[in-house]
XYZ file of C-alpha atoms in Angstrom:
420
model
C -39.110 42.875 66.376
C -38.294 46.267 64.865
C -34.603 45.478 65.095
C -35.115 42.224 63.227
C -37.040 43.984 60.492
C -34.375 46.637 60.147
C -31.670 43.908 60.017
C -33.550 41.974 57.275
C -34.093 45.109 55.265
C -30.432 46.048 55.594
C -29.377 42.552 54.511
C -31.739 42.693 51.543
C -30.388 46.057 50.491
C -26.818 44.752 50.881
C -27.606 41.809 48.614
C -29.157 44.085 46.020
C -26.105 46.344 46.172
C -23.794 43.329 45.727
C -25.782 42.184 42.711
C -25.639 45.654 41.243
C -21.913 45.858 41.767
C -21.493 42.381 40.162
C -23.376 43.486 37.062
C -21.259 46.590 36.851
C -18.091 44.497 37.097
C -19.342 42.162 34.276
C -20.019 45.132 32.048
C -16.602 46.579 32.684
C -14.960 43.162 32.015
C -16.792 42.774 28.674
C -15.725 46.228 27.598
C -12.166 45.474 28.591
C -12.144 42.233 26.577
C -13.486 44.075 23.503
C -10.825 46.697 23.927
C -8.001 44.188 24.044
C -5.881 44.426 20.788
C -5.003 41.307 18.752
C -1.466 39.939 18.759
C 0.678 40.518 15.602
C 0.470 36.957 14.215
C -3.292 36.904 14.642
C -3.516 40.184 12.798
C -1.502 38.801 9.870
C -3.640 35.653 9.820
C -6.869 37.628 9.564
C -5.394 39.887 6.904
C -4.322 36.827 4.840
C -7.773 35.241 5.141
C -9.412 38.459 4.051
C -7.014 38.844 1.093
C -7.670 35.256 -0.081
C -11.394 35.872 0.087
C -11.073 39.023 -2.000
C -8.819 37.369 -4.602
C -11.090 34.347 -4.881
C -14.078 36.631 -5.414
C -12.300 38.663 -8.092
C -10.570 35.912 -10.102
C -12.885 32.931 -9.758
C -13.991 31.302 -13.019
C -17.632 30.957 -13.860
C -18.167 27.661 -15.717
C -21.289 26.164 -17.191
C -21.814 22.748 -18.766
C -24.296 21.369 -21.236
C -24.940 17.947 -22.714
C -23.304 17.179 -26.077
C -24.447 14.800 -28.762
C -22.170 11.747 -28.833
C -22.738 11.284 -32.568
C -21.149 14.671 -33.345
C -17.562 14.048 -32.300
C -15.752 17.358 -31.534
C -13.772 18.116 -34.688
C -12.649 14.513 -35.138
C -12.298 14.812 -38.900
C -10.448 18.106 -38.616
C -8.064 16.687 -36.032
C -7.442 13.572 -38.113
C -6.781 15.702 -41.175
C -4.366 17.824 -39.178
C -2.356 14.848 -37.941
C -2.395 13.158 -41.337
C -1.126 16.389 -42.867
C 1.763 16.288 -40.433
C 2.417 12.686 -41.432
C 2.447 13.653 -45.117
C 5.175 16.175 -44.366
C 7.477 13.343 -43.259
C 7.144 11.340 -46.507
C 10.319 11.242 -48.640
C 9.998 13.499 -51.704
C 10.269 10.626 -54.187
C 7.208 8.936 -52.630
C 5.100 12.012 -51.914
C 3.266 11.850 -55.238
C 2.334 8.174 -54.914
C 0.923 8.232 -51.364
C -2.521 9.599 -50.551
C -3.246 10.243 -46.882
C -6.424 12.281 -46.598
C -8.320 10.164 -44.062
C -7.775 7.036 -41.911
C -9.108 4.782 -44.687
C -6.205 5.843 -46.906
C -3.783 4.799 -44.161
C -5.456 1.394 -43.898
C -5.223 0.952 -47.672
C -1.435 1.373 -47.537
C -1.059 -1.890 -45.617
C -3.745 -3.810 -47.432
C -2.965 -7.005 -49.296
C -3.994 -5.587 -52.714
C -1.727 -2.572 -52.282
C 1.170 -4.734 -51.137
C 0.905 -7.121 -54.066
C 0.482 -4.231 -56.499
C 3.616 -2.613 -55.075
C 5.519 -5.896 -55.293
C 4.350 -6.512 -58.861
C 5.345 -3.016 -59.967
C 8.834 -3.374 -58.527
C 9.290 -6.843 -59.978
C 8.183 -5.542 -63.370
C 10.627 -2.656 -63.194
C 13.585 -4.508 -61.684
C 13.347 -7.909 -63.370
C 14.696 -6.742 -66.771
C 17.622 -4.993 -65.066
C 18.420 -8.053 -62.973
C 18.099 -10.288 -66.021
C 20.553 -8.065 -67.872
C 22.923 -8.281 -64.924
C 22.634 -12.079 -64.925
C 23.472 -12.143 -68.624
C 26.483 -9.941 -67.933
C 27.578 -12.261 -65.111
C 27.335 -15.259 -67.415
C 29.328 -13.439 -70.098
C 32.019 -12.548 -67.607
C 32.070 -16.147 -66.395
C 32.544 -17.397 -69.974
C 35.364 -14.944 -70.626
C 37.002 -15.791 -67.325
C 36.753 -19.527 -67.941
C 38.167 -19.100 -71.462
C 41.062 -16.970 -70.226
C 41.800 -19.439 -67.423
C 41.798 -22.315 -69.911
C 44.190 -20.438 -72.190
C 46.469 -19.758 -69.240
C 46.520 -23.408 -68.256
C 47.700 -24.253 -71.765
C 50.860 -22.226 -71.298
C 53.960 -23.988 -70.070
C 55.501 -21.042 -68.237
C 54.260 -20.939 -64.670
C 54.733 -17.167 -64.298
C 52.537 -16.557 -67.323
C 49.850 -18.855 -65.966
C 49.966 -17.036 -62.633
C 49.835 -13.639 -64.324
C 46.848 -14.568 -66.481
C 45.051 -16.009 -63.460
C 45.661 -12.823 -61.491
C 44.464 -10.605 -64.303
C 41.346 -12.728 -64.817
C 40.488 -12.640 -61.112
C 41.042 -8.877 -60.787
C 39.115 -8.032 -63.958
C 36.231 -10.308 -62.981
C 36.063 -8.874 -59.435
C 36.036 -5.251 -60.569
C 33.503 -5.976 -63.306
C 31.091 -7.763 -60.968
C 31.421 -5.055 -58.335
C 30.704 -2.423 -60.971
C 27.468 -4.228 -61.830
C 26.226 -4.586 -58.236
C 27.448 -1.229 -56.972
C 24.243 0.588 -57.973
C 21.858 -1.614 -55.922
C 24.243 -1.532 -52.959
C 24.408 2.269 -53.038
C 20.617 2.408 -53.375
C 20.233 0.151 -50.332
C 22.572 2.300 -48.214
C 20.675 5.425 -49.339
C 17.419 3.699 -48.369
C 18.739 3.118 -44.857
C 19.429 6.841 -44.630
C 15.933 7.659 -45.926
C 14.376 5.269 -43.428
C 16.270 6.857 -40.555
C 15.294 10.370 -41.663
C 11.658 9.344 -41.957
C 11.728 7.884 -38.438
C 13.354 11.059 -37.118
C 10.712 13.210 -38.819
C 7.902 10.980 -37.517
C 9.195 11.055 -33.927
C 7.843 14.573 -33.085
C 4.431 13.579 -34.453
C 4.217 10.469 -32.283
C 5.503 12.307 -29.213
C 2.933 15.080 -29.744
C 0.146 12.514 -30.002
C 1.359 10.867 -26.805
C 1.204 14.229 -25.053
C -2.246 15.000 -26.498
C -3.431 11.649 -25.126
C -2.225 12.501 -21.636
C 0.709 10.056 -21.848
C 3.408 12.494 -20.758
C 5.729 9.942 -19.182
C 5.262 7.673 -22.207
C 6.105 10.560 -24.544
C 9.373 11.166 -22.707
C 10.222 7.452 -22.747
C 9.384 7.075 -26.447
C 11.374 10.143 -27.417
C 14.466 9.130 -25.461
C 14.510 5.459 -26.486
C 13.667 5.927 -30.168
C 16.017 8.885 -30.479
C 18.873 6.882 -28.968
C 18.148 3.898 -31.207
C 18.116 6.097 -34.321
C 21.420 7.639 -33.297
C 22.930 4.202 -32.793
C 21.537 3.040 -36.120
C 23.162 6.021 -37.805
C 26.500 5.102 -36.278
C 26.184 1.489 -37.451
C 25.097 2.434 -40.962
C 27.348 5.392 -41.686
C 30.308 4.335 -39.608
C 30.456 0.568 -40.206
C 28.365 -0.588 -43.140
C 30.114 1.284 -45.966
C 33.633 0.460 -44.695
C 32.553 -3.163 -44.224
C 31.342 -3.365 -47.841
C 34.686 -1.985 -48.986
C 36.536 -4.485 -46.802
C 34.517 -7.398 -48.196
C 35.300 -6.157 -51.721
C 38.984 -6.056 -50.869
C 38.857 -9.601 -49.473
C 37.020 -10.791 -52.608
C 39.632 -9.168 -54.845
C 42.492 -10.593 -52.791
C 40.970 -14.068 -52.834
C 40.515 -13.959 -56.622
C 44.092 -12.922 -57.412
C 45.816 -15.154 -54.848
C 44.604 -18.724 -54.516
C 46.817 -19.382 -51.516
C 45.137 -16.593 -49.541
C 41.873 -17.907 -48.088
C 39.918 -14.732 -47.330
C 36.440 -16.258 -47.314
C 36.536 -17.078 -43.614
C 37.579 -13.557 -42.603
C 34.932 -11.892 -44.792
C 32.211 -14.243 -43.560
C 33.217 -13.596 -39.931
C 33.040 -9.824 -40.414
C 29.616 -10.061 -42.015
C 28.335 -12.342 -39.274
C 29.669 -10.095 -36.490
C 28.006 -7.058 -38.042
C 24.637 -8.786 -38.392
C 24.835 -10.155 -34.848
C 25.536 -6.673 -33.477
C 22.713 -5.237 -35.576
C 20.325 -7.930 -34.378
C 21.343 -7.456 -30.746
C 20.813 -3.694 -30.989
C 17.408 -4.196 -32.597
C 16.333 -6.671 -29.920
C 17.655 -4.551 -27.049
C 16.045 -1.291 -28.098
C 12.764 -2.924 -29.111
C 12.446 -4.780 -25.798
C 13.464 -1.700 -23.822
C 10.924 0.483 -25.629
C 8.118 -2.041 -25.144
C 8.789 -2.616 -21.433
C 9.333 1.040 -20.563
C 6.202 2.007 -22.463
C 4.133 -0.466 -20.421
C 5.258 1.075 -17.123
C 5.039 4.676 -18.334
C 1.580 4.127 -19.821
C 0.322 2.623 -16.565
C 1.742 5.572 -14.630
C 0.049 8.044 -16.966
C -3.249 6.180 -16.695
C -3.148 6.246 -12.888
C -2.321 9.957 -12.839
C -5.130 10.793 -15.266
C -7.685 8.711 -13.344
C -6.722 10.495 -10.127
C -7.167 13.844 -11.882
C -10.609 12.794 -13.213
C -11.662 11.636 -9.740
C -10.494 14.905 -8.185
C -12.407 16.939 -10.765
C -15.522 14.846 -10.222
C -15.323 15.384 -6.461
C -14.607 19.104 -6.673
C -17.319 19.774 -9.271
C -19.976 17.126 -8.638
C -22.540 18.620 -11.003
C -20.318 18.412 -14.106
C -18.079 15.472 -13.210
C -20.076 13.031 -15.339
C -20.067 15.391 -18.300
C -16.286 15.800 -18.073
C -15.848 12.027 -17.878
C -17.995 11.546 -20.981
C -16.089 14.238 -22.855
C -12.769 12.609 -21.992
C -14.062 9.258 -23.197
C -15.082 10.806 -26.510
C -11.679 12.472 -26.785
C -9.966 9.165 -26.054
C -11.881 7.458 -28.872
C -10.887 10.209 -31.309
C -7.241 10.063 -30.287
C -7.248 6.277 -30.552
C -8.492 6.555 -34.143
C -5.867 9.177 -34.967
C -3.070 7.150 -33.374
C -4.079 4.084 -35.334
C -4.156 6.048 -38.584
C -0.751 7.640 -37.951
C 0.865 4.352 -36.888
C -0.594 2.284 -39.719
C 0.196 5.018 -42.238
C 3.776 5.157 -40.980
C 4.140 1.390 -41.383
C 2.743 1.638 -44.913
C 5.283 4.333 -45.776
C 8.115 2.204 -44.348
C 7.008 -0.676 -46.561
C 6.988 1.567 -49.605
C 10.460 2.847 -48.763
C 11.928 -0.626 -48.295
C 10.277 -2.735 -50.993
C 12.185 -1.330 -54.035
C 15.734 -1.896 -52.696
C 14.740 -5.228 -51.156
C 13.351 -6.525 -54.439
C 16.372 -5.241 -56.344
C 18.879 -6.815 -53.961
C 16.964 -10.099 -53.885
C 17.027 -10.283 -57.688
C 20.738 -9.469 -57.806
C 21.460 -12.030 -55.095
C 19.548 -14.630 -57.123
C 21.477 -13.647 -60.263
C 24.805 -13.994 -58.412
C 23.778 -17.401 -57.084
C 22.827 -18.611 -60.591
C 26.074 -17.199 -62.003
C 28.005 -19.141 -59.377
C 26.236 -22.323 -60.452
C 27.013 -21.495 -64.089
C 30.716 -21.166 -63.215
C 30.546 -24.580 -61.555
C 29.162 -26.013 -64.810
C 32.020 -24.424 -66.746
C 34.635 -25.816 -64.340
C 35.697 -22.309 -63.302
C 36.188 -22.466 -59.494
C 37.616 -18.967 -59.243
C 34.454 -17.460 -60.701
C 32.246 -19.663 -58.527
C 33.914 -18.445 -55.322
C 33.911 -14.852 -56.510
C 30.184 -14.760 -57.233
C 29.444 -16.353 -53.859
C 31.530 -13.688 -52.112
C 29.549 -10.892 -53.730
C 26.330 -12.712 -52.933
C 27.398 -12.632 -49.273
C 27.780 -8.841 -49.474
C 24.273 -8.506 -50.917
C 22.852 -10.780 -48.217
C 24.516 -8.698 -45.494
C 22.943 -5.488 -46.804
C 19.597 -7.291 -47.117
C 19.806 -8.349 -43.481
C 20.627 -4.788 -42.440
C 17.590 -3.461 -44.296
C 15.303 -6.028 -42.693
C 16.587 -5.406 -39.158
C 16.255 -1.635 -39.541
C 12.705 -2.097 -40.815
C 11.864 -4.371 -37.873
C 13.017 -1.745 -35.371
C 10.991 1.021 -37.038
C 7.861 -1.121 -37.359
C 8.066 -2.317 -33.741
C 8.354 1.273 -32.519
C 5.179 2.160 -34.418
C 3.440 -1.011 -33.211
C 4.154 -0.050 -29.595
C 2.881 3.447 -30.393
C -0.382 2.041 -31.773
C -0.973 -0.395 -28.905
C -0.242 2.084 -26.107
C -3.410 2.986 -24.230
C -4.924 6.483 -24.090
C -4.439 7.967 -20.636
C -7.367 10.396 -20.887
C -9.754 7.486 -21.482
């Protein structure tokens, strides 16, 4: 029995010693694990995390938000005045004194029916006496030409008849061209003024696009309108003036030489020029409209994604930011409408004077041609119709250039605000 007790006690002591040694081994293992050094990449990772935490703590922005009254738009009037002031800087000097652009209502008044009819009446009042004087001069030239042609027909010598006919045709052509040269030069100068106004207005419209969040649309508008203006300059400066001179030469040749039929060649040149001008206007207008649709949609998607991200990152102020952007969009929409409508009103004021003048001269040439038909003077009838064709060509050029400029502004007005 004693042996069994001693054996049990020894076994119990052995178990206690094993447990004690196990605890000692666990303690040594824990100390060894704590003493193990980190690998190099883990050290760099922890250093980077610590550095980011320190930088974020030092340079983080502290933002607060408060509700704003929707009735007090943030500096809407000041912003509108600023943009309208920039629009006033683009007005041609001869029109600066007659155009008032202090607020959006002034821009709307420029395209109103009363203003348009007042502008038309003023130009008719100023240009009608001049055109009437030109018509009287045309009739006088037709009478002199018919009288000289009748005197030449009374001569028996054919060379003398031919010489008188040539002199009558040349003198009549140069005299008529001298009378219509002023309105033609004014129309060509107006095309230059219109192009310069569009070039000066382009930075304003592009800046408003960018302020509205339409960055892709701003790039598209700038590239397309700039290219169209450059092409218009090439057509006007490089082709229109030489074409007018060529039509004058054909008219002079046709009046001094009956056997040379130059009417078909002159009419073909005028038609080709107007077709090219119309094709360019259609191409650039359609391209601008279609590209603006896609670019505006892209800008709208990008801005909505940005608003959603801000709302998710800052939940407490996301609604306030959305409301502020909506208010900003309304303000920018008002400013864009004022700038676009004001630009269209300025284009109308630039174009109405030469259009009215050329229309009156074209009417005077048409009546003078009919007067020559009454006198039995076919040379004069053809000559006046040739010069009427030149006036009609310049009229068509003015109208097509105006259409391109107005369509560019119409697309600008109708383009949506991305920040809204």
